[in-house]
Coordinates of C-alpha atoms and ligand atoms in Angstrom, one line a residue:
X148 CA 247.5 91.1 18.2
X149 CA 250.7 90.5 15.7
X150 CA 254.1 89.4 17.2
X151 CA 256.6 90.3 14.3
X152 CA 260.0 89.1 15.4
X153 CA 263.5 89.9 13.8
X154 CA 265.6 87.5 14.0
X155 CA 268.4 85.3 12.4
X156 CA 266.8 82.5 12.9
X157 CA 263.0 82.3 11.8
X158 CA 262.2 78.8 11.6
X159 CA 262.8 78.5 15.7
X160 CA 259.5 80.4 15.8
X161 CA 257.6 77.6 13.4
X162 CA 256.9 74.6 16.0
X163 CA 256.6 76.1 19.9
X164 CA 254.1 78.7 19.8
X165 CA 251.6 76.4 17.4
X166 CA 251.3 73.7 19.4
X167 CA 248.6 73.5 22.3
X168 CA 246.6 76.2 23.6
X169 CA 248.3 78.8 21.5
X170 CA 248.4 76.6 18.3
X171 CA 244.5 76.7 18.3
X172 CA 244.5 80.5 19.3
X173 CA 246.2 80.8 16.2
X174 CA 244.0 78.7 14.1
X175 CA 241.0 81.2 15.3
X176 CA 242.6 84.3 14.2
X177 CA 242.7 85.6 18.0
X178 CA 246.5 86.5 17.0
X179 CA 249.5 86.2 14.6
X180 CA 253.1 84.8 14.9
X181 CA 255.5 86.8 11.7
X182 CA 258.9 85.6 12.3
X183 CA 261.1 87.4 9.8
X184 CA 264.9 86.8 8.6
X185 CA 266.8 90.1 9.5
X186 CA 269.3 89.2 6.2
X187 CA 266.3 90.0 3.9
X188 CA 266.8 93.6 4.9
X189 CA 270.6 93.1 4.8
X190 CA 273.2 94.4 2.2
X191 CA 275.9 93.2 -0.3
X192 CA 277.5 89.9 -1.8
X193 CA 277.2 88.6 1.9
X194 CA 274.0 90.0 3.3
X195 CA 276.2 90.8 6.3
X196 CA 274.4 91.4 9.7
X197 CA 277.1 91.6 11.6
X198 CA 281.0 92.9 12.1
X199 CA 283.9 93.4 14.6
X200 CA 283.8 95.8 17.4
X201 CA 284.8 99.1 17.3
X202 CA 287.9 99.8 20.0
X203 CA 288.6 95.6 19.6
X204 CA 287.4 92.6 21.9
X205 CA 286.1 89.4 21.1
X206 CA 283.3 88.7 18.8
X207 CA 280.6 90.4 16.6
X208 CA 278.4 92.6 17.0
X209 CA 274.9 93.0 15.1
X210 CA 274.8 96.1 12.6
X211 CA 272.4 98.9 13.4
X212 CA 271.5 99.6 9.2
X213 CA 269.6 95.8 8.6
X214 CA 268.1 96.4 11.7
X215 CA 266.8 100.2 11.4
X216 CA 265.1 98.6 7.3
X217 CA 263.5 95.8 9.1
X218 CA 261.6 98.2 11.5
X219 CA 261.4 101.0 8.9
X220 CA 258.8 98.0 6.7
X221 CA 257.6 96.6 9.8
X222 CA 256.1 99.8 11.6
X223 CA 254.5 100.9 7.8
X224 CA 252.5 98.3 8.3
X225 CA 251.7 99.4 12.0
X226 CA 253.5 103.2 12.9
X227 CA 252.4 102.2 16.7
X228 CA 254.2 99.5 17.0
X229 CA 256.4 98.8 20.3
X230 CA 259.7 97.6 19.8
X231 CA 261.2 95.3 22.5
X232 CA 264.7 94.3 22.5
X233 CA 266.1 90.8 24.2
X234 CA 269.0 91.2 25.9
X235 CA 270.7 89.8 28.8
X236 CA 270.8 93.6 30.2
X237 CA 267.2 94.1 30.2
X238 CA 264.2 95.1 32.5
X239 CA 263.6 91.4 34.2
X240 CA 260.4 90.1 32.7
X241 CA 257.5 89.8 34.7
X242 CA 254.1 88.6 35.0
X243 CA 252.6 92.4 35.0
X244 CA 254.6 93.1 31.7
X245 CA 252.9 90.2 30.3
X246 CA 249.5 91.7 31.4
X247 CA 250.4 95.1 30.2
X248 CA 251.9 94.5 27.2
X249 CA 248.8 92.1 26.1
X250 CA 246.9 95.4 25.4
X251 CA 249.2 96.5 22.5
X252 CA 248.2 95.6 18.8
X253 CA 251.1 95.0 17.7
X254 CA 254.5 94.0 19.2
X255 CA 258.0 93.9 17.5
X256 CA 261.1 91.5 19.2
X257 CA 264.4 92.2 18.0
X258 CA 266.3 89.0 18.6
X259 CA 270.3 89.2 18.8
X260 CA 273.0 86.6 18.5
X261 CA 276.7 87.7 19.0
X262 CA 277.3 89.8 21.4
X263 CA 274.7 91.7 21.1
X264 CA 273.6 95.1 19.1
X265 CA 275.0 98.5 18.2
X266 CA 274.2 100.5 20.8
X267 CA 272.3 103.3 18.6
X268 CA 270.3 100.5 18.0
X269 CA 268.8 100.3 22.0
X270 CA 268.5 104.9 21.3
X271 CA 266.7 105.0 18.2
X272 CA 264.5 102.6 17.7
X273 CA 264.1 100.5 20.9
X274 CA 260.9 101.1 23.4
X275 CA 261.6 98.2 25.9
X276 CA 264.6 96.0 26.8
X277 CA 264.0 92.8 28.3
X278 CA 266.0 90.1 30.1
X279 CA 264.3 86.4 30.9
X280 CA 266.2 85.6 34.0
X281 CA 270.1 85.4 35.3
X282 CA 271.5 83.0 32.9
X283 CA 273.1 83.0 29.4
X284 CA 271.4 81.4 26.4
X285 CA 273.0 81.3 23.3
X286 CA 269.9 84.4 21.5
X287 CA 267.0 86.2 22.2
X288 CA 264.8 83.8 20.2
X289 CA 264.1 81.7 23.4
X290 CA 263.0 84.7 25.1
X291 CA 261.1 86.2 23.0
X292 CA 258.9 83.2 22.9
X293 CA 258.9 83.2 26.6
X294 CA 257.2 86.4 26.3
X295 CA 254.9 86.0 23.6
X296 CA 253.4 82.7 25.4
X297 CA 253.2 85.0 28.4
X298 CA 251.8 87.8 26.6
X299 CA 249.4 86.0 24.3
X300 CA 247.5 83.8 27.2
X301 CA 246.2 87.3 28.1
X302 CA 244.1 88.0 24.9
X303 CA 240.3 87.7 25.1
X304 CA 239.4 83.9 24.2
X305 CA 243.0 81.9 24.1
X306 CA 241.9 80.6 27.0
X307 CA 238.9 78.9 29.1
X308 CA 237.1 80.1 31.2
X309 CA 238.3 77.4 33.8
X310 CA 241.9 78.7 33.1
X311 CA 241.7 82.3 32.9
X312 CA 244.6 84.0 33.3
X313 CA 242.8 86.3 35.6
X314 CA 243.2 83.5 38.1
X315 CA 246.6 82.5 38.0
X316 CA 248.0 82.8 41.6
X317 CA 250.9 84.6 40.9
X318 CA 248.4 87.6 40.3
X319 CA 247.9 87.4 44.3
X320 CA 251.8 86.9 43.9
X321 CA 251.8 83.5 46.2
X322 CA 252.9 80.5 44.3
X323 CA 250.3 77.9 44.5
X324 CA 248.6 75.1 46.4
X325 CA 249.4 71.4 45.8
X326 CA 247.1 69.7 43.5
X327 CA 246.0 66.0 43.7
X328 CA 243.9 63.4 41.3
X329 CA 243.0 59.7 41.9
X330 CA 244.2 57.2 42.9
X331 CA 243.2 58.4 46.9
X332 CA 246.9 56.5 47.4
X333 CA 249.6 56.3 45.3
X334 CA 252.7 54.4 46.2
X335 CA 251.4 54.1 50.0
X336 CA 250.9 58.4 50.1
X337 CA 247.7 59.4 50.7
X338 CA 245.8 62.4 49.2
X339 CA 245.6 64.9 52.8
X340 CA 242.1 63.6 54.5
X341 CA 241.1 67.9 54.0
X342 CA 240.6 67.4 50.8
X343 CA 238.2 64.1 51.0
X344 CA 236.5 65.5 53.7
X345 CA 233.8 67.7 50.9
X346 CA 233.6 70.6 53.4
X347 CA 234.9 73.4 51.0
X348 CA 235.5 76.0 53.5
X349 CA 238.0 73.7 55.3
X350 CA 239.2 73.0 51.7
X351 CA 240.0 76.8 50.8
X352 CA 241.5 77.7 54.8
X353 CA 243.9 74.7 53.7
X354 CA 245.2 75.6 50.2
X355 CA 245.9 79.3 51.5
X356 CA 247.5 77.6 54.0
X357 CA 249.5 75.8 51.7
X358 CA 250.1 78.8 49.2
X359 CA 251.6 80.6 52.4
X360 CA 253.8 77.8 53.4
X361 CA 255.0 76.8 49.8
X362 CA 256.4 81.0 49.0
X363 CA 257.9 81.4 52.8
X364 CA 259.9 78.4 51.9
X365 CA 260.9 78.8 48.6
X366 CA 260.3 82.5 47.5
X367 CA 260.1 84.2 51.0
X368 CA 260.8 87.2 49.0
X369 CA 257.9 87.2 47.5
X370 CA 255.8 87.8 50.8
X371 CA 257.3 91.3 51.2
X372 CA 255.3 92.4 47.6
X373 CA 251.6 90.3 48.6
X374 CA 248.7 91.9 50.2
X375 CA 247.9 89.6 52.9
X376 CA 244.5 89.9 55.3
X377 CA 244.2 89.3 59.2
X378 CA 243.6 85.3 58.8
X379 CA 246.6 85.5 56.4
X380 CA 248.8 86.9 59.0
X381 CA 247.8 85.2 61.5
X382 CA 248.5 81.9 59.5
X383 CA 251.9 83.1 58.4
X384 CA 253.2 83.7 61.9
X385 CA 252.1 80.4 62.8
X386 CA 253.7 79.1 59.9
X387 CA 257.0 80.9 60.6
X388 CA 257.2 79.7 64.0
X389 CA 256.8 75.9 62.7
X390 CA 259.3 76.5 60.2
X391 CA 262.0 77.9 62.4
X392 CA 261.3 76.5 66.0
X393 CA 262.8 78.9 69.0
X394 CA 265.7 77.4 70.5
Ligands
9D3_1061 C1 280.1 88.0 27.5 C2 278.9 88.9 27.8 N1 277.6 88.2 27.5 C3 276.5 89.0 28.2 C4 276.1 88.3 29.5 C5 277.3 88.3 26.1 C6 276.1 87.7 25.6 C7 275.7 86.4 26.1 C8 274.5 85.8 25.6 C9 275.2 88.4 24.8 C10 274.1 87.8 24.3 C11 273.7 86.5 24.7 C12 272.5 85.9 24.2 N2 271.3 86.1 25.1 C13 270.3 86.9 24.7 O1 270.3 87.4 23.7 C14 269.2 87.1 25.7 C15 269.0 86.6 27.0 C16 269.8 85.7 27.9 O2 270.9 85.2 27.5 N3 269.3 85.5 29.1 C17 268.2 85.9 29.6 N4 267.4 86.8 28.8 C18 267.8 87.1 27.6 S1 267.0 88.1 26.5 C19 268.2 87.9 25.3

């Protein structure tokens, strides 16, 4: 896979993604990180990228001409080649993107500053628009490494087998159980006796237990998506009624 990524800022892309897990699934060749400066395919004394809004308002808005070049090279290379644009008015990002989008061969971000981008920008030459989350950051560069660590954990051999990302437990779409190490206690709290006890059926019963408990009180939103099974149910409602006791 190749992540090419237009932006104004390339050198934000040097450090995050080639550290880790990624930086060694780089090293192998299992995919490629081309982060290229959007005023190399820009025009005049200034190289200008950018310029006021038609109709007036406040600040600049990124020209569609640079922007149209840089894909123009880019999909010569690769004429397949999805285009995703970051904005903050995007499809919201989530895991089964990542998963989908893992199978292309090559993946194009168009990161904006300003304002944002020409609108016949988004109609020619955008496939996807994506959004991080509800808040504002200052670009799309954050975001578009967001993704590509999302999207790149998915490839065949950046990751161990211990930590596929066939797994993860927000594929079952529960958040997960609590994890413990040694010491047995820490700051007088103990490790739960379940999980000394060795007997691994109790051990699994518990976790989903604890997956359960953990999403109804923080994501309880997310139980309306999951497919859950009889013991599941039964669990839940047990939970629910410890959680919010009648009377
Ligand atoms: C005043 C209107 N703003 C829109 C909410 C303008 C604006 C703010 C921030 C335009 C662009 C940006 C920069 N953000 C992104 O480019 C961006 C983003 C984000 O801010 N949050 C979550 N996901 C994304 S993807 C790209």
């Amino acid at each position: 896979m190749i992540f090419d990524i237009l932006t104004l800022f390339p050198g934000m892309f040097d450090s995050p993604l080639r550290e880790s897990i990624l930086g060694r699934a780089i090293k192998q060749g299992l995919f490629e990180v081309r982060a290229h400066n959007l005023r190399d395919w820009a025009e005049g004394k200034h190289l200008t990228v950018d310029d006021t809004p038609y109709g007036g308002g406040d600040g600049m808005v990124m020209k569609p001409e640079p922007i149209a070049r840089a894909v123009a090279d880019l999909r010569q290379q690769s004429p397949a080649a999805k285009v995703l644009l970051m904005t903050p008015q995007g499809v919201p990002f989530k895991q089964q993107h990542a998963c989908d989008l893992a199978r292309e061969e090559n993946l194009i971000f168009l990161c904006g500053r300003y304002e944002g981008f020409d609108e016949r920008v988004r109609q020619t030459l955008v496939d996807e628009e994506y959004s991080i989350g509800d808040f504002v950051l200052t670009g799309g560069e954050l975001p578009a490494m967001v993704m590509i660590d999302a999207i790149s954990r998915h490839l065949p051999g950046v990751l161990g087998s211990s930590d596929s990302a066939e797994t993860d437990s927000f594929i079952d779409g529960l958040l997960e159980y609590p994890h413990y190490t040694r010491p047995a206690v820490f700051d007088g709290m103990p490790v739960p006796d379940v999980l000394l006890s060795g007997d691994h059926g109790r051990i699994a019963c518990w976790r989903r237990e604890q997956q359960l408990l953990r999403t109804l009180q923080r994501r309880p939103e997310l139980l309306e998506e999951v497919l859950l099974d009889a013991q599941d149910k039964k669990a839940l409602e047990r939970l629910r009624k410890e959680l919010v006791p009648k009377e």
